[in-house]
Amino acid sequence: MRSQKPGFLAFLLETEDSQHSEQEERQWAMGEAENGLMLVIVFTMRGEQIRIISARKATKTERKRYEEGI
């Protein structure tokens, strides 16, 4: 699902990350920052709070998948 996000991420592709944790529900989001840098962020929700687990620059493969809308 893509949506407009002001500021930090211009576009957002979000999906569940069930590979890396059986103890908590994790999500990952990929999007383009205002400066053009493509980022991948892994996070979990704790009540109303977002807990960021990791954030990094997207790989070439991830950028290609994002651009293809996968």
PDB file of N, CA and C in Angstrom:
ATOM      1  N   MET A   1       0.836  -1.164   0.000  1.00  0.00           N
ATOM      2  CA  MET A   1       0.000   0.000   0.000  1.00  0.00           C
ATOM      3  C   MET A   1       0.892   1.241   0.000  1.00  0.00           C
ATOM      4  N   ARG A   2       0.707   2.152  -0.928  1.00  0.00           N
ATOM      5  CA  ARG A   2       1.462   3.398  -0.991  1.00  0.00           C
ATOM      6  C   ARG A   2       0.575   4.536  -0.545  1.00  0.00           C
ATOM      7  N   SER A   3       1.177   5.475   0.151  1.00  0.00           N
ATOM      8  CA  SER A   3       0.417   6.656   0.558  1.00  0.00           C
ATOM      9  C   SER A   3       1.343   7.851   0.656  1.00  0.00           C
ATOM     10  N   GLN A   4       0.794   9.035   0.492  1.00  0.00           N
ATOM     11  CA  GLN A   4       1.566  10.262   0.639  1.00  0.00           C
ATOM     12  C   GLN A   4       1.861  10.485   2.110  1.00  0.00           C
ATOM     13  N   LYS A   5       3.093  10.801   2.448  1.00  0.00           N
ATOM     14  CA  LYS A   5       3.482  11.139   3.806  1.00  0.00           C
ATOM     15  C   LYS A   5       4.268  12.435   3.752  1.00  0.00           C
ATOM     16  N   PRO A   6       3.830  13.452   4.456  1.00  0.00           N
ATOM     17  CA  PRO A   6       4.568  14.711   4.438  1.00  0.00           C
ATOM     18  C   PRO A   6       5.867  14.598   5.215  1.00  0.00           C
ATOM     19  N   GLY A   7       6.873  15.352   4.828  1.00  0.00           N
ATOM     20  CA  GLY A   7       8.113  15.431   5.590  1.00  0.00           C
ATOM     21  C   GLY A   7       9.036  14.262   5.358  1.00  0.00           C
ATOM     22  N   PHE A   8       9.168  13.402   6.377  1.00  0.00           N
ATOM     23  CA  PHE A   8      10.208  12.387   6.392  1.00  0.00           C
ATOM     24  C   PHE A   8      10.165  11.460   5.185  1.00  0.00           C
ATOM     25  N   LEU A   9       9.044  10.821   4.930  1.00  0.00           N
ATOM     26  CA  LEU A   9       8.933   9.934   3.778  1.00  0.00           C
ATOM     27  C   LEU A   9       7.943  10.520   2.786  1.00  0.00           C
ATOM     28  N   ALA A  10       8.397  10.707   1.564  1.00  0.00           N
ATOM     29  CA  ALA A  10       7.526  11.255   0.528  1.00  0.00           C
ATOM     30  C   ALA A  10       6.498  10.203   0.092  1.00  0.00           C
ATOM     31  N   PHE A  11       6.918   8.960  -0.023  1.00  0.00           N
ATOM     32  CA  PHE A  11       6.031   7.856  -0.378  1.00  0.00           C
ATOM     33  C   PHE A  11       6.348   6.707   0.550  1.00  0.00           C
ATOM     34  N   LEU A  12       5.383   5.868   0.777  1.00  0.00           N
ATOM     35  CA  LEU A  12       5.570   4.796   1.739  1.00  0.00           C
ATOM     36  C   LEU A  12       5.056   3.482   1.180  1.00  0.00           C
ATOM     37  N   LEU A  13       5.889   2.452   1.281  1.00  0.00           N
ATOM     38  CA  LEU A  13       5.488   1.084   0.973  1.00  0.00           C
ATOM     39  C   LEU A  13       5.673   0.319   2.270  1.00  0.00           C
ATOM     40  N   GLU A  14       4.614  -0.223   2.822  1.00  0.00           N
ATOM     41  CA  GLU A  14       4.671  -0.852   4.138  1.00  0.00           C
ATOM     42  C   GLU A  14       4.189  -2.289   4.047  1.00  0.00           C
ATOM     43  N   THR A  15       4.863  -3.193   4.783  1.00  0.00           N
ATOM     44  CA  THR A  15       4.469  -4.595   4.795  1.00  0.00           C
ATOM     45  C   THR A  15       4.873  -5.232   6.114  1.00  0.00           C
ATOM     46  N   GLU A  16       4.322  -6.401   6.391  1.00  0.00           N
ATOM     47  CA  GLU A  16       4.633  -7.131   7.613  1.00  0.00           C
ATOM     48  C   GLU A  16       5.978  -7.828   7.468  1.00  0.00           C
ATOM     49  N   ASP A  17       6.733  -7.925   8.578  1.00  0.00           N
ATOM     50  CA  ASP A  17       8.026  -8.606   8.599  1.00  0.00           C
ATOM     51  C   ASP A  17       7.928  -9.781   9.565  1.00  0.00           C
ATOM     52  N   SER A  18       7.438 -10.917   9.099  1.00  0.00           N
ATOM     53  CA  SER A  18       7.262 -12.082   9.967  1.00  0.00           C
ATOM     54  C   SER A  18       8.502 -12.968  10.010  1.00  0.00           C
ATOM     55  N   GLN A  19       9.489 -12.695   9.176  1.00  0.00           N
ATOM     56  CA  GLN A  19      10.711 -13.504   9.125  1.00  0.00           C
ATOM     57  C   GLN A  19      11.594 -13.319  10.349  1.00  0.00           C
ATOM     58  N   HIS A  20      11.624 -12.133  10.920  1.00  0.00           N
ATOM     59  CA  HIS A  20      12.650 -11.799  11.898  1.00  0.00           C
ATOM     60  C   HIS A  20      12.203 -11.807  13.351  1.00  0.00           C
ATOM     61  N   SER A  21      10.949 -12.033  13.638  1.00  0.00           N
ATOM     62  CA  SER A  21      10.506 -12.081  15.027  1.00  0.00           C
ATOM     63  C   SER A  21       9.222 -12.880  15.149  1.00  0.00           C
ATOM     64  N   GLU A  22       9.242 -13.828  16.076  1.00  0.00           N
ATOM     65  CA  GLU A  22       8.028 -14.578  16.387  1.00  0.00           C
ATOM     66  C   GLU A  22       7.378 -14.030  17.646  1.00  0.00           C
ATOM     67  N   GLN A  23       8.094 -13.147  18.371  1.00  0.00           N
ATOM     68  CA  GLN A  23       7.617 -12.653  19.658  1.00  0.00           C
ATOM     69  C   GLN A  23       6.828 -11.356  19.552  1.00  0.00           C
ATOM     70  N   GLU A  24       7.020 -10.607  18.485  1.00  0.00           N
ATOM     71  CA  GLU A  24       6.272  -9.364  18.315  1.00  0.00           C
ATOM     72  C   GLU A  24       5.999  -9.142  16.834  1.00  0.00           C
ATOM     73  N   GLU A  25       4.923  -8.443  16.537  1.00  0.00           N
ATOM     74  CA  GLU A  25       4.565  -8.136  15.158  1.00  0.00           C
ATOM     75  C   GLU A  25       5.437  -6.984  14.671  1.00  0.00           C
ATOM     76  N   ARG A  26       6.207  -7.231  13.639  1.00  0.00           N
ATOM     77  CA  ARG A  26       7.079  -6.201  13.075  1.00  0.00           C
ATOM     78  C   ARG A  26       6.583  -5.795  11.697  1.00  0.00           C
ATOM     79  N   GLN A  27       6.812  -4.554  11.377  1.00  0.00           N
ATOM     80  CA  GLN A  27       6.479  -3.996  10.071  1.00  0.00           C
ATOM     81  C   GLN A  27       7.761  -3.414   9.485  1.00  0.00           C
ATOM     82  N   TRP A  28       7.816  -3.333   8.174  1.00  0.00           N
ATOM     83  CA  TRP A  28       8.905  -2.568   7.564  1.00  0.00           C
ATOM     84  C   TRP A  28       8.299  -1.618   6.562  1.00  0.00           C
ATOM     85  N   ALA A  29       8.930  -0.485   6.479  1.00  0.00           N
ATOM     86  CA  ALA A  29       8.459   0.558   5.576  1.00  0.00           C
ATOM     87  C   ALA A  29       9.635   1.013   4.726  1.00  0.00           C
ATOM     88  N   MET A  30       9.362   1.307   3.479  1.00  0.00           N
ATOM     89  CA  MET A  30      10.383   1.824   2.580  1.00  0.00           C
ATOM     90  C   MET A  30       9.819   3.066   1.927  1.00  0.00           C
ATOM     91  N   GLY A  31      10.639   4.083   1.857  1.00  0.00           N
ATOM     92  CA  GLY A  31      10.176   5.312   1.242  1.00  0.00           C
ATOM     93  C   GLY A  31      11.320   6.243   0.930  1.00  0.00           C
ATOM     94  N   GLU A  32      10.990   7.277   0.212  1.00  0.00           N
ATOM     95  CA  GLU A  32      11.984   8.252  -0.214  1.00  0.00           C
ATOM     96  C   GLU A  32      11.895   9.478   0.681  1.00  0.00           C
ATOM     97  N   ALA A  33      13.013   9.847   1.291  1.00  0.00           N
ATOM     98  CA  ALA A  33      13.078  11.042   2.117  1.00  0.00           C
ATOM     99  C   ALA A  33      13.067  12.269   1.204  1.00  0.00           C
ATOM    100  N   GLU A  34      12.814  13.428   1.789  1.00  0.00           N
ATOM    101  CA  GLU A  34      12.750  14.656   0.991  1.00  0.00           C
ATOM    102  C   GLU A  34      14.041  14.922   0.223  1.00  0.00           C
ATOM    103  N   ASN A  35      15.182  14.443   0.749  1.00  0.00           N
ATOM    104  CA  ASN A  35      16.463  14.658   0.071  1.00  0.00           C
ATOM    105  C   ASN A  35      16.739  13.619  -1.014  1.00  0.00           C
ATOM    106  N   GLY A  36      15.769  12.703  -1.266  1.00  0.00           N
ATOM    107  CA  GLY A  36      15.915  11.710  -2.324  1.00  0.00           C
ATOM    108  C   GLY A  36      16.486  10.384  -1.872  1.00  0.00           C
ATOM    109  N   LEU A  37      16.953  10.292  -0.638  1.00  0.00           N
ATOM    110  CA  LEU A  37      17.523   9.050  -0.125  1.00  0.00           C
ATOM    111  C   LEU A  37      16.408   8.040   0.128  1.00  0.00           C
ATOM    112  N   MET A  38      16.566   6.822  -0.392  1.00  0.00           N
ATOM    113  CA  MET A  38      15.593   5.757  -0.190  1.00  0.00           C
ATOM    114  C   MET A  38      15.957   5.019   1.096  1.00  0.00           C
ATOM    115  N   LEU A  39      15.002   4.924   2.036  1.00  0.00           N
ATOM    116  CA  LEU A  39      15.251   4.342   3.348  1.00  0.00           C
ATOM    117  C   LEU A  39      14.365   3.133   3.601  1.00  0.00           C
ATOM    118  N   VAL A  40      14.887   2.191   4.397  1.00  0.00           N
ATOM    119  CA  VAL A  40      14.124   1.048   4.891  1.00  0.00           C
ATOM    120  C   VAL A  40      14.103   1.168   6.409  1.00  0.00           C
ATOM    121  N   ILE A  41      12.908   1.118   6.994  1.00  0.00           N
ATOM    122  CA  ILE A  41      12.758   1.246   8.439  1.00  0.00           C
ATOM    123  C   ILE A  41      11.960   0.047   8.935  1.00  0.00           C
ATOM    124  N   VAL A  42      12.504  -0.658   9.937  1.00  0.00           N
ATOM    125  CA  VAL A  42      11.811  -1.774  10.574  1.00  0.00           C
ATOM    126  C   VAL A  42      11.320  -1.268  11.922  1.00  0.00           C
ATOM    127  N   PHE A  43      10.036  -1.530  12.221  1.00  0.00           N
ATOM    128  CA  PHE A  43       9.476  -1.006  13.463  1.00  0.00           C
ATOM    129  C   PHE A  43       8.395  -1.930  14.000  1.00  0.00           C
ATOM    130  N   THR A  44       8.017  -1.695  15.245  1.00  0.00           N
ATOM    131  CA  THR A  44       6.905  -2.397  15.872  1.00  0.00           C
ATOM    132  C   THR A  44       6.061  -1.379  16.617  1.00  0.00           C
ATOM    133  N   MET A  45       4.814  -1.699  16.808  1.00  0.00           N
ATOM    134  CA  MET A  45       3.920  -0.824  17.565  1.00  0.00           C
ATOM    135  C   MET A  45       3.843  -1.345  18.993  1.00  0.00           C
ATOM    136  N   ARG A  46       4.016  -0.450  19.949  1.00  0.00           N
ATOM    137  CA  ARG A  46       3.834  -0.768  21.371  1.00  0.00           C
ATOM    138  C   ARG A  46       2.740   0.149  21.886  1.00  0.00           C
ATOM    139  N   GLY A  47       1.519  -0.338  21.835  1.00  0.00           N
ATOM    140  CA  GLY A  47       0.384   0.511  22.169  1.00  0.00           C
ATOM    141  C   GLY A  47       0.250   1.587  21.105  1.00  0.00           C
ATOM    142  N   GLU A  48       0.318   2.835  21.505  1.00  0.00           N
ATOM    143  CA  GLU A  48       0.230   3.978  20.582  1.00  0.00           C
ATOM    144  C   GLU A  48       1.607   4.430  20.106  1.00  0.00           C
ATOM    145  N   GLN A  49       2.676   3.827  20.656  1.00  0.00           N
ATOM    146  CA  GLN A  49       4.045   4.240  20.355  1.00  0.00           C
ATOM    147  C   GLN A  49       4.637   3.406  19.219  1.00  0.00           C
ATOM    148  N   ILE A  50       5.422   4.052  18.378  1.00  0.00           N
ATOM    149  CA  ILE A  50       6.177   3.358  17.329  1.00  0.00           C
ATOM    150  C   ILE A  50       7.589   3.151  17.853  1.00  0.00           C
ATOM    151  N   ARG A  51       8.058   1.903  17.861  1.00  0.00           N
ATOM    152  CA  ARG A  51       9.422   1.600  18.288  1.00  0.00           C
ATOM    153  C   ARG A  51      10.222   1.228  17.047  1.00  0.00           C
ATOM    154  N   ILE A  52      11.194   2.067  16.700  1.00  0.00           N
ATOM    155  CA  ILE A  52      12.043   1.793  15.531  1.00  0.00           C
ATOM    156  C   ILE A  52      13.103   0.780  15.926  1.00  0.00           C
ATOM    157  N   ILE A  53      13.176  -0.305  15.171  1.00  0.00           N
ATOM    158  CA  ILE A  53      14.149  -1.361  15.416  1.00  0.00           C
ATOM    159  C   ILE A  53      15.408  -1.102  14.610  1.00  0.00           C
ATOM    160  N   SER A  54      15.242  -0.701  13.345  1.00  0.00           N
ATOM    161  CA  SER A  54      16.400  -0.351  12.521  1.00  0.00           C
ATOM    162  C   SER A  54      15.974   0.594  11.401  1.00  0.00           C
ATOM    163  N   ALA A  55      16.939   1.346  10.923  1.00  0.00           N
ATOM    164  CA  ALA A  55      16.730   2.243   9.781  1.00  0.00           C
ATOM    165  C   ALA A  55      18.030   2.259   8.990  1.00  0.00           C
ATOM    166  N   ARG A  56      17.897   2.130   7.678  1.00  0.00           N
ATOM    167  CA  ARG A  56      19.102   2.077   6.838  1.00  0.00           C
ATOM    168  C   ARG A  56      18.772   2.504   5.418  1.00  0.00           C
ATOM    169  N   LYS A  57      19.819   2.732   4.657  1.00  0.00           N
ATOM    170  CA  LYS A  57      19.683   3.045   3.240  1.00  0.00           C
ATOM    171  C   LYS A  57      19.241   1.774   2.505  1.00  0.00           C
ATOM    172  N   ALA A  58      18.303   1.902   1.590  1.00  0.00           N
ATOM    173  CA  ALA A  58      17.811   0.756   0.819  1.00  0.00           C
ATOM    174  C   ALA A  58      18.889   0.248  -0.136  1.00  0.00           C
ATOM    175  N   THR A  59      18.903  -1.061  -0.349  1.00  0.00           N
ATOM    176  CA  THR A  59      19.830  -1.651  -1.315  1.00  0.00           C
ATOM    177  C   THR A  59      19.315  -1.385  -2.733  1.00  0.00           C
ATOM    178  N   LYS A  60      20.148  -1.654  -3.724  1.00  0.00           N
ATOM    179  CA  LYS A  60      19.728  -1.480  -5.120  1.00  0.00           C
ATOM    180  C   LYS A  60      18.518  -2.357  -5.441  1.00  0.00           C
ATOM    181  N   THR A  61      18.529  -3.594  -4.955  1.00  0.00           N
ATOM    182  CA  THR A  61      17.414  -4.513  -5.195  1.00  0.00           C
ATOM    183  C   THR A  61      16.132  -3.991  -4.559  1.00  0.00           C
ATOM    184  N   GLU A  62      16.227  -3.493  -3.328  1.00  0.00           N
ATOM    185  CA  GLU A  62      15.050  -2.946  -2.645  1.00  0.00           C
ATOM    186  C   GLU A  62      14.514  -1.716  -3.362  1.00  0.00           C
ATOM    187  N   ARG A  63      15.415  -0.857  -3.827  1.00  0.00           N
ATOM    188  CA  ARG A  63      14.975   0.340  -4.563  1.00  0.00           C
ATOM    189  C   ARG A  63      14.231  -0.064  -5.831  1.00  0.00           C
ATOM    190  N   LYS A  64      14.759  -1.070  -6.536  1.00  0.00           N
ATOM    191  CA  LYS A  64      14.112  -1.531  -7.767  1.00  0.00           C
ATOM    192  C   LYS A  64      12.722  -2.088  -7.463  1.00  0.00           C
ATOM    193  N   ARG A  65      12.601  -2.907  -6.422  1.00  0.00           N
ATOM    194  CA  ARG A  65      11.303  -3.474  -6.043  1.00  0.00           C
ATOM    195  C   ARG A  65      10.324  -2.372  -5.656  1.00  0.00           C
ATOM    196  N   TYR A  66      10.803  -1.357  -4.960  1.00  0.00           N
ATOM    197  CA  TYR A  66       9.953  -0.231  -4.562  1.00  0.00           C
ATOM    198  C   TYR A  66       9.425   0.494  -5.799  1.00  0.00           C
ATOM    199  N   GLU A  67      10.331   0.757  -6.744  1.00  0.00           N
ATOM    200  CA  GLU A  67       9.950   1.477  -7.961  1.00  0.00           C
ATOM    201  C   GLU A  67       8.960   0.672  -8.801  1.00  0.00           C
ATOM    202  N   GLU A  68       9.052  -0.659  -8.726  1.00  0.00           N
ATOM    203  CA  GLU A  68       8.123  -1.526  -9.456  1.00  0.00           C
ATOM    204  C   GLU A  68       6.807  -1.702  -8.702  1.00  0.00           C
ATOM    205  N   GLY A  69       6.756  -1.196  -7.471  1.00  0.00           N
ATOM    206  CA  GLY A  69       5.532  -1.267  -6.680  1.00  0.00           C
ATOM    207  C   GLY A  69       5.275  -2.600  -6.028  1.00  0.00           C
ATOM    208  N   ILE A  70       6.333  -3.359  -5.789  1.00  0.00           N
ATOM    209  CA  ILE A  70       6.193  -4.687  -5.159  1.00  0.00           C
ATOM    210  C   ILE A  70       6.269  -4.525  -3.653  1.00  0.00           C
TER     211      ILE A  70
END
